[in-house]
Amino acid sequence: MTQSSDLLLEVAGVAKSFATHGGRRIVHAVDGVDLKVARGEILGLVGESGSGKTTLGRSILRLLAPDRGTVRFDGTDVLGLSGAQMRRFRRRMQLIFQDPTSSLNPRMRVRSLVGEPLEVHGIARGSRLREQVADLLEEVGLDAGAMDLMPHEFSGGQRQRIAIARALAVRPEFVVCDEPVSSLDVSVQAQIINLLVDLQQRHGLAYLFIAHDLALVSHFCDRVVVLYLGRVMESAPKEVIRTRPTHPYSQVLYAASPVPDPKQARRRKALLPDEIPSPSDRPSGCSFHPRCRYTTDLCRREVPGLRELSRGHMVACHHAEDLLRGICEPSGAPQTHNR
Amino acid sequence: MTTPALLKVEDLVVDFPRGEGVVRAVNRVSFQVAPGEIVGLVGESGSGKSTTALALFGLVPPPGRWTDGTISFAGDLLSEYTEEQWRRVRGAGLAYVPQEPGSALNPVMSIGSQIVDVIRAHRSVTRREAWAQAEAALARVGIPDPDKRVKEYAHQFSGGMKQRALIALALAAGPRLLVADEPTTAIDVTLQAGILDLLTSLARKEGMAVLLITHDLGVVASVCDRVMVMYAGSVVEDAVVDALFSTPAHPYTAALLSSMPSAEVARGELPVIPGQVPDLACLPSGCAFHPRCARAESRCSTSHPELRTVENGTRVACFLADAR
């Protein structure tokens, strides 16, 4: 874990729910999440669809207003800022979207796409603006000739480079990367990943890296947070969770993840019943209990809190200590959750 | 291959007119699939893998055209089929599992009536029998409580269950070859494993042949017997799965495998394939991969390498792959 002086972002008890079905149902997309990001750290956020990854990322940036909780960024209470203060503050925290085809305005030239944040924040104008845009493009591996082109004239990988240049234009300290390579061709993904690492090292950036590809997270991140139905199940340094995932959900997630090696891959097993409970119809107690192999009465009754098992290794499971020691017996095959 | 092929594709060409010229989406593709075999077809966007699959069903979207080559299925030449014969072989001979389980099912028909429609289009059975068969089809793909679920609608099914229902729908008329187009791309990793196990058991226990189209090499490694790698409309490598992953013969396959992120590679030092996937309308001369290939020589830019057989029965389209 990190020393408090290095602490850049501290999220505590953040929750965000949405009304669906004309207000008859409440979806608890994020339900009381705590996390910390140090300066220059890459924190991976993994989980399945509906686990609340994207909602959490946007709540931290205040692109969504959380229902409760606090977000402290370098000592500033982000949720307490006024509108005008927030606009200025946005310079420090930026976002890279999954799909550059829809995140870039198709009617704007690259010059304006990358220059716009510089103008909005009053950082540069005129010839100075043009120079800075050219520098930014060069930094992300595009030549200055790209300036006068439109997004559709680029490939997916190049478009993501433009989106990265746009996010970095204002020299943020923290960037939420929401699945930044999952819409790209496999042969192009590695280029963008290397670029993100290069920029992170050059500018000492911190990333919240939202992903579902665990191999990528193991390569890229310092620490990993596993989210399930809006709650943190486990949080650990990358090496710890990769080699010893402790929460039963992390265990199946890592075991199910396909690896490009036939010998290892054939040992992979389907360990979970198909039905994921909906965040609007959350199971009692531990939200994972209907799909868990180790469920006991306690799990059905009480929500387990996050407990620190070793330095920086937090697990929200009643049986975490036994699981870590490998002395936990499966309570039988999980029941298929039918609704 | 000891078993005679169920599907045999030879020199398949699919062209799309664009402006004055044509875009060759599938360029002289040849391959076979045996009963009970799971063959992966991998490639990036624009590689021609989905167009190849659609051609097998005579469903190349216009203005695209199947301009050359033959497809034979169970000994019959599909190119000579009448529309009526096509209608019968689709579903009962070879069946298609589309991606995007969210949009492929009819939202206003129950799952059961969609399956019943398929059954009654191919077999003369009563409604009652067809409903019983629909229920059995859901049970066969591992959907619990099939008697209840058969009457439900797509929105009542989770993502993994929808994908299973789509497979049940494809299996309803008793096909011998299943063509599955990215069947696990839209669903979560914990559910992926269940779908892949289902496909494996259909092949192993029931002798179903499966052509699995995917961009995910992890999926290929876990279920396929053999893999074909496509690049810019051509098959560049066709190998047994273990050989492909341990000793990739084509530089593109090798580069793809080494560019996969993993914990073993230091951060920021992933080996990269430079450049991008080429536009099919202006393919590079010679080998389409040569501008991105670290091993390219002068002949690679002037002549097109044909597929040839090297060690382990691997077929590879590269001048530099040694005939070991």
XYZ file of C-alpha atoms in Angstrom:
663
model
C 0.000 0.000 0.000
C 0.983 3.592 -0.161
C 2.160 6.209 2.273
C -0.440 8.819 3.078
C 1.693 11.608 1.574
C 1.483 9.840 -1.803
C -2.260 9.522 -1.556
C -3.949 11.188 -4.534
C -7.511 9.897 -4.504
C -9.567 8.590 -1.619
C -13.053 7.288 -2.270
C -15.173 6.389 0.754
C -18.643 4.879 0.906
C -19.602 5.984 -2.593
C -23.016 4.761 -3.712
C -25.068 5.435 -6.794
C -28.458 3.990 -7.653
C -30.740 4.417 -10.621
C -34.512 4.095 -10.890
C -35.712 1.789 -13.679
C -39.069 0.476 -14.868
C -40.612 3.922 -14.415
C -39.309 4.215 -10.880
C -40.706 0.898 -9.681
C -37.271 -0.647 -9.319
C -34.050 0.677 -7.889
C -30.756 -0.560 -9.296
C -27.941 -0.215 -6.779
C -25.176 0.116 -9.357
C -22.514 1.098 -6.819
C -23.180 0.338 -3.181
C -20.663 1.727 -0.710
C -17.247 1.504 -2.344
C -13.988 2.538 -0.683
C -10.757 2.773 -2.605
C -7.488 4.671 -2.688
C -5.167 5.592 -5.519
C -1.649 6.873 -4.926
C 0.159 9.337 -7.137
C 1.552 7.540 -10.192
C -0.287 4.339 -9.361
C -2.259 2.178 -11.802
C -5.282 0.672 -10.097
C -7.180 -1.992 -12.049
C -10.945 -2.237 -11.606
C -12.379 -5.551 -12.758
C -15.775 -7.189 -12.670
C -18.499 -8.450 -14.963
C -21.067 -6.348 -16.779
C -23.423 -4.801 -14.251
C -20.800 -4.842 -11.491
C -20.736 -1.034 -11.449
C -17.242 -0.401 -12.856
C -18.240 2.368 -15.232
C -20.696 3.975 -12.787
C -17.982 4.065 -10.135
C -15.478 5.634 -12.552
C -17.957 8.330 -13.522
C -19.023 8.979 -9.937
C -15.399 9.607 -8.986
C -15.101 12.161 -11.798
C -18.454 13.649 -10.766
C -19.843 13.036 -14.222
C -22.570 11.331 -12.227
C -23.629 12.672 -8.846
C -23.173 9.918 -6.237
C -26.062 9.453 -3.757
C -23.671 9.336 -0.837
C -20.017 8.955 0.035
C -16.994 11.179 -0.362
C -14.370 11.613 -3.044
C -11.214 13.368 -1.878
C -8.667 14.288 -4.530
C -5.342 15.605 -3.254
C -7.106 16.792 -0.114
C -10.012 18.481 -1.923
C -13.577 17.294 -1.316
C -14.588 16.894 -4.962
C -18.298 16.425 -4.299
C -18.377 19.644 -2.251
C -17.062 21.894 -5.034
C -19.339 24.478 -6.651
C -20.077 24.214 -10.383
C -17.471 26.820 -11.308
C -14.879 25.294 -8.989
C -15.591 21.851 -10.440
C -15.093 23.084 -13.998
C -11.628 24.321 -13.080
C -10.915 21.163 -11.118
C -11.674 18.909 -14.114
C -8.272 19.830 -15.462
C -6.770 17.483 -12.914
C -8.901 14.400 -13.625
C -9.745 13.132 -17.084
C -11.418 10.184 -18.823
C -10.566 7.956 -21.778
C -13.586 6.154 -23.195
C -13.873 2.633 -24.556
C -14.946 3.423 -28.085
C -13.115 6.314 -29.776
C -15.572 6.160 -32.676
C -18.382 7.427 -30.493
C -16.369 9.521 -28.022
C -14.900 11.845 -30.686
C -17.197 14.333 -32.405
C -17.263 13.158 -36.048
C -17.679 16.719 -37.345
C -14.624 18.174 -35.644
C -11.106 18.190 -37.023
C -8.324 16.724 -34.913
C -6.966 20.226 -34.363
C -10.172 21.245 -32.572
C -10.697 17.908 -30.823
C -7.309 18.088 -29.147
C -7.229 21.899 -28.866
C -10.676 22.329 -27.326
C -9.716 21.387 -23.755
C -6.741 23.785 -23.967
C -9.050 26.635 -24.975
C -11.769 25.782 -22.453
C -9.250 25.876 -19.621
C -7.547 28.971 -21.010
C -4.218 27.198 -21.344
C -3.294 28.269 -24.851
C -4.564 30.273 -27.827
C -3.545 31.141 -31.368
C -0.162 29.950 -32.546
C 0.706 28.668 -29.072
C -2.380 26.432 -29.247
C -1.327 25.060 -32.593
C 2.135 24.245 -31.274
C 0.768 22.494 -28.225
C -1.645 20.406 -30.310
C 1.233 19.380 -32.580
C 3.311 18.419 -29.520
C 0.448 16.384 -28.061
C -0.086 14.541 -31.330
C 3.591 13.764 -31.516
C 3.504 12.498 -27.971
C 0.787 9.962 -28.823
C 2.549 8.855 -32.015
C 0.674 10.837 -34.680
C 2.299 13.344 -37.002
C 1.296 16.983 -37.171
C -0.333 16.360 -40.558
C -3.136 14.625 -38.677
C -4.324 18.019 -37.407
C -6.483 18.896 -40.371
C -8.150 15.501 -40.727
C -11.502 14.229 -39.417
C -11.865 11.242 -37.064
C -13.282 8.967 -39.791
C -10.033 9.284 -41.722
C -8.233 7.295 -39.036
C -8.184 3.646 -37.990
C -9.565 2.606 -34.589
C -6.127 2.566 -32.989
C -5.260 6.034 -34.303
C -8.615 7.380 -33.117
C -7.866 6.089 -29.638
C -4.529 7.949 -29.842
C -6.464 11.139 -30.619
C -8.772 10.517 -27.658
C -5.733 10.008 -25.428
C -4.158 13.256 -26.679
C -7.435 15.049 -25.906
C -7.548 13.661 -22.373
C -3.907 14.515 -21.702
C -4.039 18.002 -23.238
C -4.767 19.645 -19.878
C -1.969 17.702 -18.118
C -4.172 15.819 -15.642
C -2.758 13.933 -12.661
C -5.384 11.209 -12.767
C -7.131 9.500 -15.690
C -10.002 7.030 -15.621
C -9.414 4.636 -18.535
C -12.697 2.830 -19.233
C -11.821 -0.296 -21.264
C -9.541 1.754 -23.542
C -8.415 -1.136 -25.746
C -11.357 -3.526 -25.815
C -12.808 -2.139 -29.043
C -9.461 -2.373 -30.839
C -7.982 -5.115 -33.003
C -5.694 -7.489 -31.130
C -2.654 -6.428 -33.168
C -3.252 -2.772 -32.263
C -4.032 -3.255 -28.548
C -0.378 -3.715 -27.583
C 0.552 -0.399 -29.251
C -2.019 1.520 -27.199
C -1.120 -0.272 -23.962
C 2.562 0.584 -24.423
C 1.590 4.187 -25.165
C -0.465 4.419 -21.949
C 2.467 3.040 -19.938
C 4.887 5.449 -21.600
C 2.678 8.472 -20.857
C 2.076 7.313 -17.299
C 5.804 7.046 -16.638
C 6.651 10.307 -18.369
C 4.056 12.383 -16.521
C 3.722 10.419 -13.281
C 0.037 9.859 -14.027
C -2.279 7.768 -11.889
C -4.824 5.627 -13.708
C -8.031 3.947 -12.677
C -7.983 1.246 -15.331
C -11.374 -0.379 -15.913
C -11.056 -3.708 -17.709
C -12.473 -7.181 -17.982
C -9.329 -8.752 -19.455
C -7.451 -10.158 -16.458
C -4.299 -10.927 -18.454
C -4.177 -7.273 -19.427
C -4.777 -6.161 -15.838
C -1.975 -8.465 -14.641
C 0.363 -6.893 -17.163
C -0.631 -3.285 -16.671
C -1.758 -2.580 -13.110
C -0.071 -2.199 -9.715
C -3.137 -3.133 -7.705
C -6.486 -4.699 -8.552
C -9.966 -4.131 -7.132
C -12.617 -6.774 -7.870
C -16.166 -5.476 -7.982
C -19.338 -7.592 -7.842
C -22.845 -6.105 -7.924
C -21.561 -2.716 -6.885
C -19.420 -3.836 -3.948
C -15.716 -4.481 -3.521
C -15.051 -8.201 -3.050
C -11.278 -8.078 -2.967
C -8.498 -5.564 -3.319
C -4.852 -6.562 -3.516
C -1.487 -5.961 -5.126
C -1.536 -7.477 -8.617
C 0.886 -10.301 -7.796
C -1.101 -11.362 -4.734
C -4.446 -11.550 -6.488
C -3.016 -13.132 -9.622
C -1.308 -15.953 -7.794
C -3.624 -16.282 -4.773
C -7.090 -14.880 -5.488
C -8.827 -15.341 -2.142
C -12.450 -14.261 -2.448
C -14.462 -17.137 -3.995
C -15.630 -14.751 -6.713
C -12.073 -13.664 -7.558
C -11.152 -17.347 -7.655
C -13.755 -18.193 -10.305
C -13.042 -15.008 -12.220
C -9.346 -15.832 -12.468
C -10.009 -19.535 -13.113
C -12.497 -18.824 -15.912
C -10.327 -16.278 -17.676
C -9.228 -17.782 -21.011
C -5.469 -17.959 -21.490
C -3.795 -18.317 -24.885
C -2.080 -21.578 -23.947
C -3.867 -24.834 -24.847
C -2.375 -26.876 -21.994
C -3.441 -24.423 -19.302
C -6.679 -23.528 -21.036
C -7.997 -27.092 -21.100
C -7.830 -27.210 -17.308
C -10.141 -24.207 -17.139
C -13.528 -25.112 -15.752
C -16.980 -23.637 -15.686
C -17.446 -23.064 -11.978
C -20.446 -20.800 -11.860
C -24.113 -21.224 -12.629
C -25.212 -18.933 -15.444
C -27.579 -16.577 -13.684
C -26.153 -13.338 -12.328
C -28.529 -11.753 -9.821
C -29.686 -8.337 -10.909
C -28.438 -5.308 -8.963
C -32.121 -4.394 -8.498
C -32.827 -7.723 -6.802
C -29.742 -8.177 -4.710
C -29.462 -11.373 -2.657
C -29.460 -11.005 1.134
C -26.177 -11.113 3.055
C -23.141 -11.528 0.808
C -24.338 -10.687 -2.717
C -22.247 -13.507 -4.123
C -23.712 -16.238 -1.901
C -26.174 -17.768 -4.434
C -23.281 -18.557 -6.776
C -20.644 -19.414 -4.178
C -19.263 -22.876 -3.414
C -18.581 -22.052 0.239
C -21.905 -20.533 1.253
C -23.015 -20.984 4.873
C -25.962 -19.572 6.834
C -23.822 -16.662 7.944
C -23.286 -15.684 4.278
C -27.017 -15.681 3.628
C -27.639 -13.487 6.669
C -24.852 -10.950 6.976
C -23.009 -8.725 4.552
C -19.277 -9.353 5.056
C -17.136 -6.246 5.474
C -13.726 -5.764 3.851
C -10.997 -7.112 6.147
C -7.260 -6.719 5.728
C -5.625 -10.159 5.597
C -2.126 -8.990 4.902
C -0.616 -5.649 4.006
C -2.799 -4.151 1.278
C -4.797 -7.351 0.769
C -8.464 -6.750 1.584
C -11.197 -9.378 1.237
C -14.947 -9.148 1.876
C -15.728 -12.764 2.755
C -16.759 -14.394 6.050
C -14.446 -17.308 5.243
C -11.492 -15.295 3.943
C -8.944 -16.519 6.518
C -9.855 -20.160 5.968
C -9.836 -19.726 2.198
C -6.402 -18.159 2.333
C -5.124 -21.066 4.386
C -6.852 -23.485 2.015
C -8.834 -25.167 4.795
C -12.292 -24.134 3.612
C -14.517 -27.017 2.464
C -17.023 -26.389 -0.319
C -20.543 -26.506 1.074
C -21.675 -28.207 -2.134
C -22.397 -27.095 -5.664
C -24.008 -23.685 -5.779
C -27.710 -23.608 -6.460
C -28.737 -22.145 -9.749
C -30.345 -18.848 -9.033
C -33.747 -18.822 -10.661
C -36.045 -15.924 -10.889
C -7.295 -36.419 -41.620
C -8.701 -39.918 -41.222
C -12.420 -39.132 -41.119
C -13.828 -37.915 -44.439
C -14.574 -34.201 -44.384
C -18.111 -33.026 -43.687
C -17.477 -29.561 -45.056
C -15.032 -28.888 -47.851
C -14.349 -25.354 -49.043
C -12.139 -24.850 -52.072
C -10.793 -21.600 -53.482
C -13.686 -19.581 -52.098
C -13.774 -15.998 -53.373
C -16.219 -13.318 -52.232
C -16.117 -9.883 -53.854
C -17.844 -6.637 -52.951
C -18.078 -4.014 -55.694
C -16.860 -0.611 -54.529
C -16.756 2.328 -56.928
C -15.016 1.235 -60.106
C -13.293 -1.782 -58.630
C -13.975 -4.684 -56.302
C -12.984 -5.388 -52.738
C -11.993 -9.013 -52.304
C -13.266 -9.862 -48.823
C -12.452 -13.569 -49.113
C -9.475 -14.490 -51.269
C -9.113 -18.158 -52.351
C -9.914 -19.711 -49.012
C -9.752 -23.518 -48.789
C -10.357 -25.694 -45.744
C -12.146 -28.765 -44.450
C -14.045 -29.628 -41.297
C -14.521 -33.252 -40.151
C -17.445 -34.539 -38.062
C -16.848 -33.998 -34.334
C -14.062 -31.521 -35.014
C -13.938 -28.020 -33.502
C -12.181 -25.688 -35.884
C -11.390 -22.108 -34.919
C -11.445 -19.344 -37.500
C -9.560 -16.382 -36.069
C -8.743 -12.983 -37.451
C -9.092 -9.275 -36.832
C -11.700 -6.951 -38.292
C -11.725 -7.124 -42.083
C -9.955 -10.481 -42.174
C -12.949 -12.085 -43.911
C -13.881 -14.584 -41.209
C -17.545 -13.597 -40.896
C -17.967 -13.260 -44.676
C -16.541 -16.760 -45.086
C -19.115 -18.022 -42.597
C -22.004 -16.301 -44.363
C -20.857 -17.733 -47.707
C -21.291 -21.240 -46.259
C -24.998 -20.452 -45.950
C -25.314 -18.774 -49.343
C -26.012 -15.589 -47.428
C -23.309 -13.172 -48.566
C -25.018 -9.790 -48.141
C -25.610 -8.035 -51.494
C -23.952 -6.369 -53.322
C -21.304 -8.872 -52.219
C -21.024 -11.947 -54.421
C -19.630 -15.435 -54.138
C -17.618 -15.165 -57.358
C -15.506 -18.313 -57.373
C -14.743 -21.566 -55.610
C -16.816 -24.482 -54.368
C -18.364 -25.464 -51.066
C -19.354 -29.071 -50.591
C -21.280 -30.303 -47.598
C -21.768 -34.023 -46.877
C -20.745 -34.747 -50.459
C -23.160 -32.260 -52.067
C -22.005 -29.208 -53.982
C -23.820 -26.286 -52.375
C -23.039 -24.074 -55.386
C -25.438 -26.186 -57.456
C -28.255 -25.976 -54.917
C -31.618 -24.504 -55.811
C -33.176 -21.978 -53.420
C -35.433 -24.758 -52.086
C -32.461 -27.050 -51.377
C -30.638 -24.170 -49.681
C -33.666 -23.594 -47.489
C -33.537 -27.210 -46.359
C -29.803 -27.402 -45.703
C -29.807 -24.203 -43.642
C -30.778 -25.328 -40.179
C -30.983 -29.063 -40.918
C -27.484 -29.454 -42.420
C -25.497 -26.541 -41.137
C -26.734 -24.026 -38.610
C -25.592 -20.576 -37.547
C -25.239 -19.222 -34.027
C -25.096 -15.436 -34.292
C -23.240 -13.163 -31.887
C -25.088 -10.577 -29.795
C -27.589 -12.786 -27.965
C -29.329 -9.554 -26.996
C -30.515 -8.755 -30.499
C -30.659 -12.146 -32.234
C -33.781 -13.439 -30.462
C -37.255 -12.196 -31.327
C -38.372 -10.104 -28.322
C -42.125 -10.594 -28.883
C -42.187 -14.370 -29.388
C -41.599 -16.828 -26.571
C -38.327 -18.764 -26.800
C -40.368 -21.939 -27.316
C -42.385 -20.678 -30.270
C -39.187 -19.556 -32.018
C -37.784 -23.059 -31.665
C -41.127 -24.618 -32.696
C -41.046 -22.529 -35.899
C -37.637 -23.964 -36.783
C -38.709 -27.538 -36.016
C -41.929 -27.272 -38.034
C -40.104 -25.689 -40.965
C -37.963 -28.805 -41.256
C -40.050 -31.695 -39.942
C -43.692 -32.675 -40.269
C -44.596 -32.994 -36.613
C -47.630 -31.816 -34.673
C -47.494 -28.605 -32.636
C -47.611 -30.649 -29.454
C -44.642 -32.798 -30.542
C -42.755 -29.704 -31.681
C -43.240 -28.083 -28.233
C -41.972 -31.252 -26.572
C -38.925 -31.156 -28.851
C -38.381 -27.461 -28.078
C -38.361 -28.283 -24.378
C -35.868 -31.086 -25.004
C -33.725 -28.664 -27.038
C -33.498 -26.298 -24.039
C -32.623 -29.194 -21.735
C -29.907 -30.321 -24.164
C -28.102 -26.972 -23.897
C -28.246 -27.005 -20.108
C -31.104 -24.592 -19.430
C -32.651 -25.489 -16.056
C -36.443 -25.943 -15.728
C -36.963 -26.196 -19.503
C -40.701 -26.822 -19.049
C -41.060 -23.323 -17.578
C -38.391 -21.494 -19.554
C -39.778 -22.666 -22.916
C -42.758 -20.336 -22.421
C -40.659 -17.337 -21.411
C -39.431 -14.423 -23.517
C -35.909 -13.264 -24.330
C -35.998 -10.427 -21.762
C -36.554 -12.989 -19.002
C -33.277 -14.716 -19.891
C -29.840 -13.587 -18.684
C -27.024 -13.063 -21.219
C -25.572 -16.553 -20.787
C -29.022 -18.142 -20.965
C -29.870 -16.204 -24.132
C -26.699 -17.530 -25.736
C -27.706 -21.059 -24.726
C -31.201 -20.469 -26.164
C -29.627 -19.355 -29.452
C -27.614 -22.556 -29.564
C -30.809 -24.556 -28.839
C -32.465 -22.714 -31.719
C -29.569 -23.572 -34.042
C -29.661 -27.215 -32.968
C -33.442 -27.573 -33.283
C -33.510 -28.988 -36.813
C -30.662 -31.429 -36.183
C -27.694 -29.912 -38.051
C -24.359 -31.704 -38.403
C -22.251 -28.554 -38.492
C -22.618 -25.593 -36.170
C -21.120 -22.286 -37.262
C -20.796 -20.115 -34.159
C -19.883 -16.457 -34.772
C -18.196 -14.976 -31.675
C -20.579 -16.895 -29.376
C -18.875 -15.717 -26.193
C -17.795 -12.190 -27.084
C -20.869 -10.451 -25.703
C -21.049 -12.391 -22.448
C -19.098 -12.303 -19.234
C -16.026 -14.410 -18.658
C -17.593 -16.542 -15.908
C -20.415 -17.507 -18.294
C -18.107 -17.930 -21.297
C -16.658 -21.071 -19.796
C -20.093 -22.716 -19.608
C -20.885 -21.958 -23.263
C -17.496 -23.278 -24.379
C -17.999 -26.460 -22.350
C -21.391 -26.896 -24.029
C -19.869 -26.600 -27.521
C -17.134 -29.055 -26.551
C -19.605 -31.622 -25.291
C -21.748 -31.312 -28.450
C -18.656 -32.129 -30.501
C -17.240 -34.867 -28.253
C -20.455 -36.642 -27.276
C -22.688 -36.051 -30.287
C -20.137 -35.809 -33.102
C -21.234 -32.301 -34.028
C -18.743 -30.401 -36.172
C -18.175 -26.838 -34.975
C -16.677 -23.911 -36.855
C -15.943 -21.315 -34.177
C -15.354 -17.780 -35.396
C -13.566 -15.619 -32.893
C -10.897 -13.003 -32.409
C -10.041 -14.375 -28.953
C -6.992 -16.638 -28.906
C -7.782 -17.650 -25.325
C -11.108 -19.110 -26.468
C -9.352 -20.923 -29.316
C -6.805 -22.416 -26.933
C -9.472 -23.762 -24.623
C -11.776 -25.563 -27.084
C -10.443 -25.906 -30.622
C -8.775 -28.928 -32.209
C -7.502 -26.939 -35.151
C -7.204 -23.245 -35.969
C -7.198 -21.240 -39.141
C -5.775 -17.742 -38.979
C -7.069 -15.244 -41.520
C -5.467 -11.952 -42.490
C -6.836 -9.522 -45.083
C -9.134 -12.096 -46.704
C -6.696 -15.015 -46.878
C -5.928 -17.978 -44.656
C -2.313 -17.470 -43.605
C -2.012 -20.461 -41.292
C -3.986 -23.636 -40.575
C -2.623 -25.793 -37.764
C -3.431 -28.162 -34.940
C -4.058 -26.045 -31.845
C -0.987 -27.153 -29.859
C 1.320 -26.580 -32.824
C -0.142 -23.151 -33.491
C 0.476 -21.962 -29.943
C 3.845 -23.665 -29.383
C 5.436 -23.172 -32.815
C 3.441 -20.657 -34.851
C 4.558 -20.945 -38.470
C 3.374 -17.613 -39.877
C 5.056 -14.411 -38.655
C 1.603 -12.830 -38.192
C 0.478 -15.645 -35.876
C 3.759 -15.453 -33.968
C 3.500 -11.675 -33.614
C -0.132 -11.848 -32.479
C 0.710 -14.393 -29.799
C 3.672 -12.461 -28.467
C 1.711 -9.191 -28.358
C -0.825 -10.657 -25.920
C -0.478 -8.941 -22.550
C 0.557 -11.114 -19.615
C 2.087 -10.759 -16.181
C 5.358 -12.218 -17.459
C 6.092 -9.303 -19.784
C 7.451 -6.126 -18.193
C 5.058 -3.199 -18.287
C 5.459 -1.041 -21.370
C 7.501 -3.643 -23.218
C 4.811 -5.596 -25.027
C 6.096 -6.642 -28.444
C 4.069 -4.672 -30.952
C 2.942 -5.314 -34.520
C 3.565 -1.943 -36.200
C 0.939 -0.284 -38.390
C -2.667 -1.384 -38.823
C -4.792 -3.988 -40.487
C -4.801 -2.982 -44.196
C -7.836 -1.687 -46.052
C -9.068 -4.467 -48.353
C -9.609 -1.927 -51.143
C -5.890 -1.168 -51.345
C -4.022 -4.253 -50.210
C -0.225 -4.186 -50.237
C 1.373 -6.069 -53.144
C 2.764 -9.558 -52.575
C 2.077 -10.874 -49.068
C -0.559 -8.603 -47.499
C 1.256 -8.754 -44.162
C 4.706 -7.758 -45.471
C 4.597 -4.035 -44.494
C 4.052 -5.063 -40.838
C 6.303 -8.113 -40.863
C 9.649 -7.989 -39.064
C 11.045 -10.752 -41.264
C 9.913 -9.435 -44.678
C 12.330 -9.797 -47.583
C 12.190 -8.266 -51.035
C 10.279 -11.191 -52.578
C 7.504 -10.747 -49.967
C 6.527 -7.439 -51.548
C 6.492 -8.753 -55.105
C 4.953 -12.224 -55.056
C 2.025 -13.681 -53.136
C 2.929 -16.737 -51.022
C 0.592 -19.714 -51.533
C -0.515 -21.960 -48.678
C 1.838 -24.936 -48.424
C 2.182 -27.809 -46.008
C 5.099 -27.862 -43.576
C 5.781 -29.813 -40.370
C 2.884 -31.329 -38.334
C 0.544 -30.967 -41.304
C 0.495 -27.210 -40.715
C -0.448 -25.206 -43.785
C 1.171 -21.795 -43.973
C 1.273 -18.974 -46.518
C 4.767 -17.592 -45.984
C 8.000 -17.898 -47.966
C 10.023 -17.854 -44.768
C 8.310 -20.645 -42.847
C 10.855 -23.439 -43.218
C 9.589 -26.741 -44.487
C 11.010 -28.354 -41.350
